[in-house]
Short mmCIF file of N, CA and C in Angstrom, two decimals:
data_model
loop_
_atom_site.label_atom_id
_atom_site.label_comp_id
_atom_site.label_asym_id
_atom_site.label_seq_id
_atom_site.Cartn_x
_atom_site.Cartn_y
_atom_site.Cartn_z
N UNK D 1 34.80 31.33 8.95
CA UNK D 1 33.80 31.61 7.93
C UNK D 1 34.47 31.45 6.57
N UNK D 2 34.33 30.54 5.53
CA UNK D 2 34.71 29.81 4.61
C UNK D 2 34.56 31.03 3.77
N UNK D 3 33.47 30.95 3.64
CA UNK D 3 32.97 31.93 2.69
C UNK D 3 33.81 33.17 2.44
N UNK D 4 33.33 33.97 3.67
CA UNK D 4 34.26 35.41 3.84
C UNK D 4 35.81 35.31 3.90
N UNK D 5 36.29 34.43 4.34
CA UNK D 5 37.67 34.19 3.97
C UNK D 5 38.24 33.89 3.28
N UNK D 6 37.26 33.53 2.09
CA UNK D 6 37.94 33.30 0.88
C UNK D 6 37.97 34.19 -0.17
N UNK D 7 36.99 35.39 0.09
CA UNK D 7 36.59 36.46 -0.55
C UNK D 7 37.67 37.63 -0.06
N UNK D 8 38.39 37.33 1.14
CA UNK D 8 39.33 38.56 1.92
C UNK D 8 40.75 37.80 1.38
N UNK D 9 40.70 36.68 1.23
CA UNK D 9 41.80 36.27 0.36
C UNK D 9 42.10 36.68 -1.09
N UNK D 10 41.18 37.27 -1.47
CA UNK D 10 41.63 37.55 -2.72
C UNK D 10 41.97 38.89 -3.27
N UNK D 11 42.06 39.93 -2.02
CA UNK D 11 42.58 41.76 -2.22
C UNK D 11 43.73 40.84 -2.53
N UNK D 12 44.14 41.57 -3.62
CA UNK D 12 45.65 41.81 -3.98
C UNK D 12 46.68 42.79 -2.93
N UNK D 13 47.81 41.75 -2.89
CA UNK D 13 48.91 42.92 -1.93
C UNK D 13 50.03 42.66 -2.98
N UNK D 14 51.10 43.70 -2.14
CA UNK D 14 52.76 43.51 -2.90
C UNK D 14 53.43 43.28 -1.83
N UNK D 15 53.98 42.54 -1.55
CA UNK D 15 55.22 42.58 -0.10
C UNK D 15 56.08 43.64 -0.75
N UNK D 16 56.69 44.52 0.56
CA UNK D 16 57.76 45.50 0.52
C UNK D 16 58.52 45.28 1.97
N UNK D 17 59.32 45.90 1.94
CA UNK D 17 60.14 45.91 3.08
C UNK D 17 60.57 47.43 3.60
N UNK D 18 60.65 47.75 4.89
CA UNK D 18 61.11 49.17 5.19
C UNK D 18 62.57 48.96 6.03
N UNK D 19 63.03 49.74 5.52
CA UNK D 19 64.47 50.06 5.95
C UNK D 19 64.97 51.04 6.54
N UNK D 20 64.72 50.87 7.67
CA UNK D 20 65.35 52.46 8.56
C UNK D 20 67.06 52.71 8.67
N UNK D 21 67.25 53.66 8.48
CA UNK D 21 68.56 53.66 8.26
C UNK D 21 69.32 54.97 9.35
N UNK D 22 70.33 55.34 9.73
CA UNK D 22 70.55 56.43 10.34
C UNK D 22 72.06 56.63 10.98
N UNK D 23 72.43 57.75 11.00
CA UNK D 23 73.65 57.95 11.34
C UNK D 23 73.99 59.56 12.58
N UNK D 24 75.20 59.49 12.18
CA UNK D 24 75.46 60.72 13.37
C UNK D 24 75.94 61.69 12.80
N UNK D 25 75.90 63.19 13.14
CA UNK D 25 76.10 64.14 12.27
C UNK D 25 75.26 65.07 11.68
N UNK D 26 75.38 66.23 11.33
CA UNK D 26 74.04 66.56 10.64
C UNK D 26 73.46 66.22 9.42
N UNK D 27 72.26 66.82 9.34
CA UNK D 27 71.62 65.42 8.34
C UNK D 27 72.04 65.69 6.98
N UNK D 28 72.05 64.77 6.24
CA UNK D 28 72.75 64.69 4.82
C UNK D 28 71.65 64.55 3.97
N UNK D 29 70.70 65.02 4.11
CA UNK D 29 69.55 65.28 3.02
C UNK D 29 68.71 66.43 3.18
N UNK D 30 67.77 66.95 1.72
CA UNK D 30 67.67 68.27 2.13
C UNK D 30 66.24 68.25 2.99
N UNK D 31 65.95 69.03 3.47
CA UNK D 31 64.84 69.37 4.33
C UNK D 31 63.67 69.04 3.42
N UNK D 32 62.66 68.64 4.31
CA UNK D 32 61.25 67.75 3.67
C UNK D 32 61.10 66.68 4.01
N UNK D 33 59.84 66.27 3.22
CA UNK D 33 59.28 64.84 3.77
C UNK D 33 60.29 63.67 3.08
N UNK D 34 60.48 63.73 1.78
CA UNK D 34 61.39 62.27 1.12
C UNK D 34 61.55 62.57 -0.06
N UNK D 35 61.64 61.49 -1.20
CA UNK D 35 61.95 61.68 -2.44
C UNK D 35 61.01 60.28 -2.87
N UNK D 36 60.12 60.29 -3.51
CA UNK D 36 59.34 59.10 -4.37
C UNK D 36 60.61 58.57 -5.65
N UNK D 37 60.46 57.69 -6.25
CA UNK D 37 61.33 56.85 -7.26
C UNK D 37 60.17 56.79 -8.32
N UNK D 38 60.93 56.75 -9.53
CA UNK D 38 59.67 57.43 -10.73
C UNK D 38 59.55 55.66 -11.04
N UNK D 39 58.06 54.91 -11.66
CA UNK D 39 58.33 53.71 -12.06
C UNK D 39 59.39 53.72 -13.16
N UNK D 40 60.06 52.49 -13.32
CA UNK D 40 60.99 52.36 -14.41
C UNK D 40 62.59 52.65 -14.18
N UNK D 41 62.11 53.20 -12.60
CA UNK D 41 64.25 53.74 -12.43
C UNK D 41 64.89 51.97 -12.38
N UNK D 42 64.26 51.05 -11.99
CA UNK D 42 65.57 50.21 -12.26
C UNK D 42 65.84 50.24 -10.41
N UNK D 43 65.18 50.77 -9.03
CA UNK D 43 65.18 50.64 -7.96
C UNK D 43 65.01 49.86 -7.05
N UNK D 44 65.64 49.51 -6.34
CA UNK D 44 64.62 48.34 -5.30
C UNK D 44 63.71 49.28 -4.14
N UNK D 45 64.47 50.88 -3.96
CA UNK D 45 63.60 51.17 -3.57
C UNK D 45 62.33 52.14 -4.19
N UNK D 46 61.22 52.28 -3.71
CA UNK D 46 60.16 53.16 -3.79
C UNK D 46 60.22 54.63 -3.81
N UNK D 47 60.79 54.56 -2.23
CA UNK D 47 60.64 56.19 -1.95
C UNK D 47 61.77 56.09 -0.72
N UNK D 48 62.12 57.13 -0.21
CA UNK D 48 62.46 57.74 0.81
C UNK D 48 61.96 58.39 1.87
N UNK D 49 61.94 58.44 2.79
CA UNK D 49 61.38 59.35 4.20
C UNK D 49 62.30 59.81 4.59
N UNK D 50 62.31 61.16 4.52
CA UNK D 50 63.61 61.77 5.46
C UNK D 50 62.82 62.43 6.80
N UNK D 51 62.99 61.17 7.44
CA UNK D 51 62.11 60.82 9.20
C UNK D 51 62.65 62.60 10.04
N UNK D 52 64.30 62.46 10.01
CA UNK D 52 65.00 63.43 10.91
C UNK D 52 64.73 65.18 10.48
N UNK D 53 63.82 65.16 9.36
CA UNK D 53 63.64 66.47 8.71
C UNK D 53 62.55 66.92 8.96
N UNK D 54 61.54 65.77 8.67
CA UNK D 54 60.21 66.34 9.21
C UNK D 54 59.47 65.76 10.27
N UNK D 55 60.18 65.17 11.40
CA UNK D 55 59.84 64.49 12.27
C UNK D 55 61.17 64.77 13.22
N UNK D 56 61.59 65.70 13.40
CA UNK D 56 63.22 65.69 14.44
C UNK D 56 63.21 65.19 15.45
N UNK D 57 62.55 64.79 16.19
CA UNK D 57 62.31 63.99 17.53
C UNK D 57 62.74 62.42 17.32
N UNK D 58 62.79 62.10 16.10
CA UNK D 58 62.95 60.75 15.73
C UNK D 58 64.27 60.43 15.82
N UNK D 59 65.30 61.60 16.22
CA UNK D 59 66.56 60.65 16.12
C UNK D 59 67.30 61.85 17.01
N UNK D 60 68.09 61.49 17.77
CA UNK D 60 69.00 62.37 18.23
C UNK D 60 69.12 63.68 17.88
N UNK D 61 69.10 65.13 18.36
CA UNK D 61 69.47 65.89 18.05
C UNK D 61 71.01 66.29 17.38
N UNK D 62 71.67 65.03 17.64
CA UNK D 62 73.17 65.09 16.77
C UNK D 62 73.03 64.17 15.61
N UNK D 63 71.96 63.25 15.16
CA UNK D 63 71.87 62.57 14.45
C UNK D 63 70.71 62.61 13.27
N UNK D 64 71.04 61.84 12.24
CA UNK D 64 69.98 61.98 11.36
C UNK D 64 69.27 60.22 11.09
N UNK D 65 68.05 60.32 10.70
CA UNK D 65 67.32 59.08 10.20
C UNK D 65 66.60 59.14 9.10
N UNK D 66 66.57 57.92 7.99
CA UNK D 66 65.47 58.20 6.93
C UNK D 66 64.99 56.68 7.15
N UNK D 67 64.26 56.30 5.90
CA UNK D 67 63.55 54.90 5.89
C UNK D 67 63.31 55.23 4.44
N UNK D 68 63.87 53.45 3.90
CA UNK D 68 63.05 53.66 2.68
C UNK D 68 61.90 52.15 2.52
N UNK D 69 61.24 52.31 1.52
CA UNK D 69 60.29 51.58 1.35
C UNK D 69 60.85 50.77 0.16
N UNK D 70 60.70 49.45 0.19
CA UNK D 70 61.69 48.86 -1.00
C UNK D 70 60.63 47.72 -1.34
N UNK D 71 61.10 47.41 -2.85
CA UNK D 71 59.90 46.32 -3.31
C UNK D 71 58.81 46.34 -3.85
N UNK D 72 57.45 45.96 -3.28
CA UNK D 72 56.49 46.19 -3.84
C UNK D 72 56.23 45.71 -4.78
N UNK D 73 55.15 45.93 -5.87
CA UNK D 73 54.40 44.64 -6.95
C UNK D 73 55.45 44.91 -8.06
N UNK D 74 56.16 45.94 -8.11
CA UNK D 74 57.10 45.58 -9.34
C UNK D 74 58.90 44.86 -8.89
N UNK D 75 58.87 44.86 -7.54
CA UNK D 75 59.88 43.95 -7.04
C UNK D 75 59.75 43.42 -5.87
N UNK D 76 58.97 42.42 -6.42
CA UNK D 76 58.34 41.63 -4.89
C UNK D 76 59.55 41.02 -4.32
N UNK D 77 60.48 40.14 -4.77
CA UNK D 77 61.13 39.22 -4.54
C UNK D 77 62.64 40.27 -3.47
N UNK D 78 62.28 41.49 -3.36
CA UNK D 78 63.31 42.10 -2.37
C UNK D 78 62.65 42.05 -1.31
N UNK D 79 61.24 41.75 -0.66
CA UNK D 79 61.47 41.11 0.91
C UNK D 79 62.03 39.76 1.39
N UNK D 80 62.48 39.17 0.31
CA UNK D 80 63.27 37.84 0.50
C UNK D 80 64.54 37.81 0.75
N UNK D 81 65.38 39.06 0.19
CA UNK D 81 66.79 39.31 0.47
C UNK D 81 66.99 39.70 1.60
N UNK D 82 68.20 38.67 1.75
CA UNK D 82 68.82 39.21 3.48
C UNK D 82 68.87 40.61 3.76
N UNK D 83 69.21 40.91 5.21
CA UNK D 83 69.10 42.54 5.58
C UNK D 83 70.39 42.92 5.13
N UNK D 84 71.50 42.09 4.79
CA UNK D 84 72.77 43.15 4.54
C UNK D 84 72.75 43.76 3.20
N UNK D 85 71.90 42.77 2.45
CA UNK D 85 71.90 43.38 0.75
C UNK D 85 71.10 44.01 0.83
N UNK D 86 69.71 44.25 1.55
CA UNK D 86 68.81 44.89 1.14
C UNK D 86 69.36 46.67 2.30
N UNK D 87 70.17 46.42 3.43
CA UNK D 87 70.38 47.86 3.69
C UNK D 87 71.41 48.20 2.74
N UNK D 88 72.60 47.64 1.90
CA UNK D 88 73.72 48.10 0.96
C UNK D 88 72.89 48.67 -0.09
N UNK D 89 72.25 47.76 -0.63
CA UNK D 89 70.96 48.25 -1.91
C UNK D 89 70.34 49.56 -1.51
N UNK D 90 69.73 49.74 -0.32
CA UNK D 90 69.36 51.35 -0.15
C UNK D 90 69.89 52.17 0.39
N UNK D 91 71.25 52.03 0.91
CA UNK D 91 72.18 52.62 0.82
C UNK D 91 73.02 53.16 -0.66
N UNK D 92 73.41 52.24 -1.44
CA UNK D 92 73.69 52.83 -2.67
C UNK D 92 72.74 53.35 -3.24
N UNK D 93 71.42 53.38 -3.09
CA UNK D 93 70.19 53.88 -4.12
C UNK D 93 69.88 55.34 -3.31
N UNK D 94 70.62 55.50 -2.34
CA UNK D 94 70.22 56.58 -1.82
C UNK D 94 71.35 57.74 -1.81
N UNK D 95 72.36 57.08 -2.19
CA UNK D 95 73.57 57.79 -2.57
C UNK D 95 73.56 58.31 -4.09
N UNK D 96 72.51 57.28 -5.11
CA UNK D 96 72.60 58.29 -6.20
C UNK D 96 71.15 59.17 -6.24
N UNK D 97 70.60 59.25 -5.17
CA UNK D 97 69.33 60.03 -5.36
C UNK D 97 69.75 61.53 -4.45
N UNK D 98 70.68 61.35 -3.79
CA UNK D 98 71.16 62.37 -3.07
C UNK D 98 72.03 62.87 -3.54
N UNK D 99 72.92 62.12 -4.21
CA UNK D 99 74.12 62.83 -4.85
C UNK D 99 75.27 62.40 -3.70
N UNK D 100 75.51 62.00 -2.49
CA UNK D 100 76.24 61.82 -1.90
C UNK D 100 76.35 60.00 -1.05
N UNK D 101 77.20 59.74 -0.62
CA UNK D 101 77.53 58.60 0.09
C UNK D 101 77.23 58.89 1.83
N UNK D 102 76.12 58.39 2.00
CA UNK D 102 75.52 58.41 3.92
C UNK D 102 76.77 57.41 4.71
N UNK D 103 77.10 57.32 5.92
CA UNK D 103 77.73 57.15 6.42
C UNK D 103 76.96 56.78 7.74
N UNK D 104 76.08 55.19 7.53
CA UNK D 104 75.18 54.71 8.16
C UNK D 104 76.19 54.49 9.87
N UNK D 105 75.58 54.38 10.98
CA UNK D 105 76.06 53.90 12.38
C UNK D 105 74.61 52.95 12.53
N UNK D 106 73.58 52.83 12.41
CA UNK D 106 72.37 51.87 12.58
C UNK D 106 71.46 52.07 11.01
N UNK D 107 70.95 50.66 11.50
CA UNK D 107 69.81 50.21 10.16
C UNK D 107 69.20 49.09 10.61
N UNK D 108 68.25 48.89 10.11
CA UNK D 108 66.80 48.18 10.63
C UNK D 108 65.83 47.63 9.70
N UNK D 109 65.65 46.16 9.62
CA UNK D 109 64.77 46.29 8.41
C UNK D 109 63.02 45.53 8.65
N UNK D 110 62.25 45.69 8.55
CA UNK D 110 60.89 45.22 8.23
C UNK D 110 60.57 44.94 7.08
N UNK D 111 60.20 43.27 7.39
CA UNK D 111 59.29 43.28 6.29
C UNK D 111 57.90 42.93 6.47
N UNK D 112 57.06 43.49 5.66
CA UNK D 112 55.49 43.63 5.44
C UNK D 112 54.86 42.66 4.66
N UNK D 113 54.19 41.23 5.22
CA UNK D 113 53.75 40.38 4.43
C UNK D 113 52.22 40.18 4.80
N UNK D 114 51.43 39.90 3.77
CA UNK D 114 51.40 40.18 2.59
C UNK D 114 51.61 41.22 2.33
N UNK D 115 51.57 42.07 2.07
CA UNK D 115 52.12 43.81 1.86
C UNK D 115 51.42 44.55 1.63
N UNK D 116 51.44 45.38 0.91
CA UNK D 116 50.63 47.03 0.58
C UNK D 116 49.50 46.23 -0.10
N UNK D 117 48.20 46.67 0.50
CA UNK D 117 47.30 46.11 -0.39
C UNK D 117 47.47 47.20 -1.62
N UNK D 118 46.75 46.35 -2.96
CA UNK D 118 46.89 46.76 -4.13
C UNK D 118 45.89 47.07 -4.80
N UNK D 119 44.90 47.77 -4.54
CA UNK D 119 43.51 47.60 -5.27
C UNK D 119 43.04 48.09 -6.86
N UNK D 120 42.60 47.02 -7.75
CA UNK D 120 42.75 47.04 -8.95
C UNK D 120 41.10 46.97 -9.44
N UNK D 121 41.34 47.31 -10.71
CA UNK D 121 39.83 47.31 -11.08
C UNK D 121 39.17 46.19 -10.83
N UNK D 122 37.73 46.91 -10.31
CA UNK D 122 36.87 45.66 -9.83
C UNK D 122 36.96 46.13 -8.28
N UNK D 123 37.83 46.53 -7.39
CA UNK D 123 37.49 46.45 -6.37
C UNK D 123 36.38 47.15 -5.03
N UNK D 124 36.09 47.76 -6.20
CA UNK D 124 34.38 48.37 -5.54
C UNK D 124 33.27 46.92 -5.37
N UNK D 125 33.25 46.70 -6.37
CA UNK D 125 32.61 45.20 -6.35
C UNK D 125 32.81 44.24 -5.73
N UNK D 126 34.47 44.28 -5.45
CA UNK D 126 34.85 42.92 -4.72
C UNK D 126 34.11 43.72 -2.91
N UNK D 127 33.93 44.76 -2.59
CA UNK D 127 34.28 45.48 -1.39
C UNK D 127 32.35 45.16 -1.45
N UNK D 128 32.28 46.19 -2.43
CA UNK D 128 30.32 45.59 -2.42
C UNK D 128 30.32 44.03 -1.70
N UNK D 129 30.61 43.01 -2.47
CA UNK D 129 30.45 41.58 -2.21
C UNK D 129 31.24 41.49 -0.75
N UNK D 130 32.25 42.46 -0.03
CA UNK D 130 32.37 41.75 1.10
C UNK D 130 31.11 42.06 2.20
N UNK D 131 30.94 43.89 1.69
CA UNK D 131 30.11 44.60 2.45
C UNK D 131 28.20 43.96 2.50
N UNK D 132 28.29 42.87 1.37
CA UNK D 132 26.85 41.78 1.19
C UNK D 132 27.05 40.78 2.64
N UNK D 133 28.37 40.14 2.31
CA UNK D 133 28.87 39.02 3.54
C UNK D 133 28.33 39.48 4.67
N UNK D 134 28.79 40.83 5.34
CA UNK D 134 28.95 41.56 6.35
C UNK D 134 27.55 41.26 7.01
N UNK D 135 26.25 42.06 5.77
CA UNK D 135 25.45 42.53 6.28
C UNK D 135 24.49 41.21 6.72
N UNK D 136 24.83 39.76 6.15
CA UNK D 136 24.13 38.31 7.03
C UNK D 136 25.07 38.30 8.32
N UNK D 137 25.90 38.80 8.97
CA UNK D 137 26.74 38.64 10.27
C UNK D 137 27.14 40.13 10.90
N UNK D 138 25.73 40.02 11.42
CA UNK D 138 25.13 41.59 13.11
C UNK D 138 26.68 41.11 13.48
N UNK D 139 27.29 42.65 13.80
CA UNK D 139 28.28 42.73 14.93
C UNK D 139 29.75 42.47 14.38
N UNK D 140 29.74 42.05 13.54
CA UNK D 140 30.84 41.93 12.32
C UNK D 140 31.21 43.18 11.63
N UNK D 141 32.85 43.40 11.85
CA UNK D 141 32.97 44.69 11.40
C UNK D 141 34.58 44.67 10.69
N UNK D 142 34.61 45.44 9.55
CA UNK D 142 36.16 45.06 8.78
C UNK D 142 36.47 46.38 8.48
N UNK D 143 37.54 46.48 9.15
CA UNK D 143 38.79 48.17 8.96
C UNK D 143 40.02 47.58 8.52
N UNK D 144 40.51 48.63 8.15
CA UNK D 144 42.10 48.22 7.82
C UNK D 144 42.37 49.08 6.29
N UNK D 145 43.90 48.78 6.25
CA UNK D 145 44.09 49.32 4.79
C UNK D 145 43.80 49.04 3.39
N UNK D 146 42.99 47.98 3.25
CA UNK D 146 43.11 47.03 2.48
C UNK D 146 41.39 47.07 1.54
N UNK D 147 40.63 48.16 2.41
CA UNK D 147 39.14 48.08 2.14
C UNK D 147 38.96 49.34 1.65
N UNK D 148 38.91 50.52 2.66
CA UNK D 148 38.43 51.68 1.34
C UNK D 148 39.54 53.05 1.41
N UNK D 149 40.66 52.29 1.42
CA UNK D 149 42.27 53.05 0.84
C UNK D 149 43.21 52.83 2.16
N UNK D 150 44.61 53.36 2.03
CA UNK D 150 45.90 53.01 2.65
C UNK D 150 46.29 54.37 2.87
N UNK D 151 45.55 55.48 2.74
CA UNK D 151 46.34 56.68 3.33
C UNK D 151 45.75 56.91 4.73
N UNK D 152 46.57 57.45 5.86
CA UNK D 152 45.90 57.92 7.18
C UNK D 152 44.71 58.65 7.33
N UNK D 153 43.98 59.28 6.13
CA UNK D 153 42.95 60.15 6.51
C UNK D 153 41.98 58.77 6.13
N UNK D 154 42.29 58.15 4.83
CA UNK D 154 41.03 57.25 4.46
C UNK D 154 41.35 56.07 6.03
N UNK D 155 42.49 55.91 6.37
CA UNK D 155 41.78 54.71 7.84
C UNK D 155 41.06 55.29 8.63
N UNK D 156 41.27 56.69 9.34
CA UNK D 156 40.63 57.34 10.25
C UNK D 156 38.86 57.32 9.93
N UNK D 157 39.04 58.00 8.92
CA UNK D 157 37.46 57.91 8.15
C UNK D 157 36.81 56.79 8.68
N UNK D 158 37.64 55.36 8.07
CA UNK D 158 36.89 54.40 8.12
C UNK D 158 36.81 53.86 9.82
N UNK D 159 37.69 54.26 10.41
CA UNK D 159 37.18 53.81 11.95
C UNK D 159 36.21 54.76 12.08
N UNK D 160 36.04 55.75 12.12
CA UNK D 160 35.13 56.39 12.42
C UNK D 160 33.95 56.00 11.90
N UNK D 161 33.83 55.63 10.75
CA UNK D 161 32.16 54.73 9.91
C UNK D 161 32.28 53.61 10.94
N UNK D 162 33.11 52.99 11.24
CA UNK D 162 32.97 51.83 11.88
C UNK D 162 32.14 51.75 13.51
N UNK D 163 33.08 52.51 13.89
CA UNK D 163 32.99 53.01 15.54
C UNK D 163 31.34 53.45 15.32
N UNK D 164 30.85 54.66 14.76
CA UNK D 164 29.75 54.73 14.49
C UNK D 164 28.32 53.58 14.17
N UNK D 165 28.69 52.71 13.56
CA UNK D 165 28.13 51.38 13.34
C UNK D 165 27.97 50.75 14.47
N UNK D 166 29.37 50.77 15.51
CA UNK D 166 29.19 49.82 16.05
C UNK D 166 28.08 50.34 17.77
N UNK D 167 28.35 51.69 17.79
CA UNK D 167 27.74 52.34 18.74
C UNK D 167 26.13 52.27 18.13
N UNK D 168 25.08 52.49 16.87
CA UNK D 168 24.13 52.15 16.44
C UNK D 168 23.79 50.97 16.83
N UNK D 169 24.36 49.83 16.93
CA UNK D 169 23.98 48.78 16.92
C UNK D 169 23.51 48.21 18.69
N UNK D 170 24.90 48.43 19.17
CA UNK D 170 24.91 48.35 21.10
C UNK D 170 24.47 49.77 21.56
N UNK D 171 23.77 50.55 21.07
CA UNK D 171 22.98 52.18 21.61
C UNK D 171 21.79 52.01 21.96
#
C-alpha cells in the first residue's frame, strides 16, 4: 500500500544503541533504577539501567549488570561505531557518572534501527491522517511504539484499543 507506506515513512526516529555491560562482584552502583544524562553533557550515552538493582534475577547472584542507552537524535552517528569503542565509551562515561572505574567480565551491544521513534509537532495530525488510511482498509490494524507513545503503559493501552477493535469487528 503506496499510500500508507509512505505516510508510516515519515514518523521520525533516532537510532541508539544498547549496551549491556556486567561483571562479577558486588554491584558497583547505588541501588535503583539508573541515572538519565542531562542534554548538553557532551555523552554518547543517554541513561543508565542499573538491571542488577532493580531487577536481581538478571545476573548472577555474585554478579552485577547495567545497560546503557547510547545515541539517539542528538548522536545518531554512535550506532555506527564498532562495539569496542562504543562498550570503552560507556564504560568511561559510566565511570565518571559513578565516580568509580567498573571492572567489566561481559558486554553486549544492540543496535536499534530506525530507532526511538521521535514524535514532533504535528504528530496528532500525522496519526489523524494515518488513523483516515486505516479506516478505507476493514481489518487493518497499527500498534507499536511509534503511534500513540513509547512507554509500557501507553503500548499496553494501545493493544488493548486494538485487541478490542479487532474482537468488534470478528464478534
Amino acid at each position: 500500500d503506496a499510500e500508507l507506506g509512505h505516510l508510516l515513512g515519515e514518523v521520525a526516529s533516532a537510532p541508539v544503541t544498547v549496551v549491556g555491560v556486567g561483571g562479577a562482584g558486588p554491584q558497583p552502583f547505588p541501588d535503583g533504577f539508573g541515572a538519565l544524562i542531562a542534554p548538553g553533557e557532551a555523552l554518547a550515552a543517554l541513561g543508565f539501567l542499573f538491571e542488577s538493582s532493580y531487577a536481581p534475577r538478571r545476573a548472577p547472584s555474585d554478579s552485577w549488570l547495567f545497560k546503557a542507552i547510547a545515541g539517539g537524535a542528538t548522536l545518531p552517528e554512535v550506532v555506527g561505531w564498532d562495539d569496542d569503542r562504543l562498550v570503552g565509551r560507556v564504560l568511561g562515561e559510566a565511570a565518571v557518572v559513578l565516580g568509580r572505574v567498573l571492572e567489566a567480565s561481559f558486554a553486549a551491544v544492540v543496535r536499534h534501527l530506525p530507532g526511538v521513534p521521535q514524535p514532533e509537532m504535528g504528530h496528532g495530525d500525522w496519526l489523524a491522517g494515518v488513523e483516515g488510511l486505516l479506516s478505507d482498509r476493514p481489518g487493518l490494524h497499527l500498534t507499536g511504539w511509534g503511534y500513540r507513545g513509547v512507554g509500557v503503559a501507553h503500548l499496553a493501552t494501545d493493544a488493548v484499543r486494538v485487541a478490542e477493535a479487532i474482537s468488534r469487528r470478528d464478534g
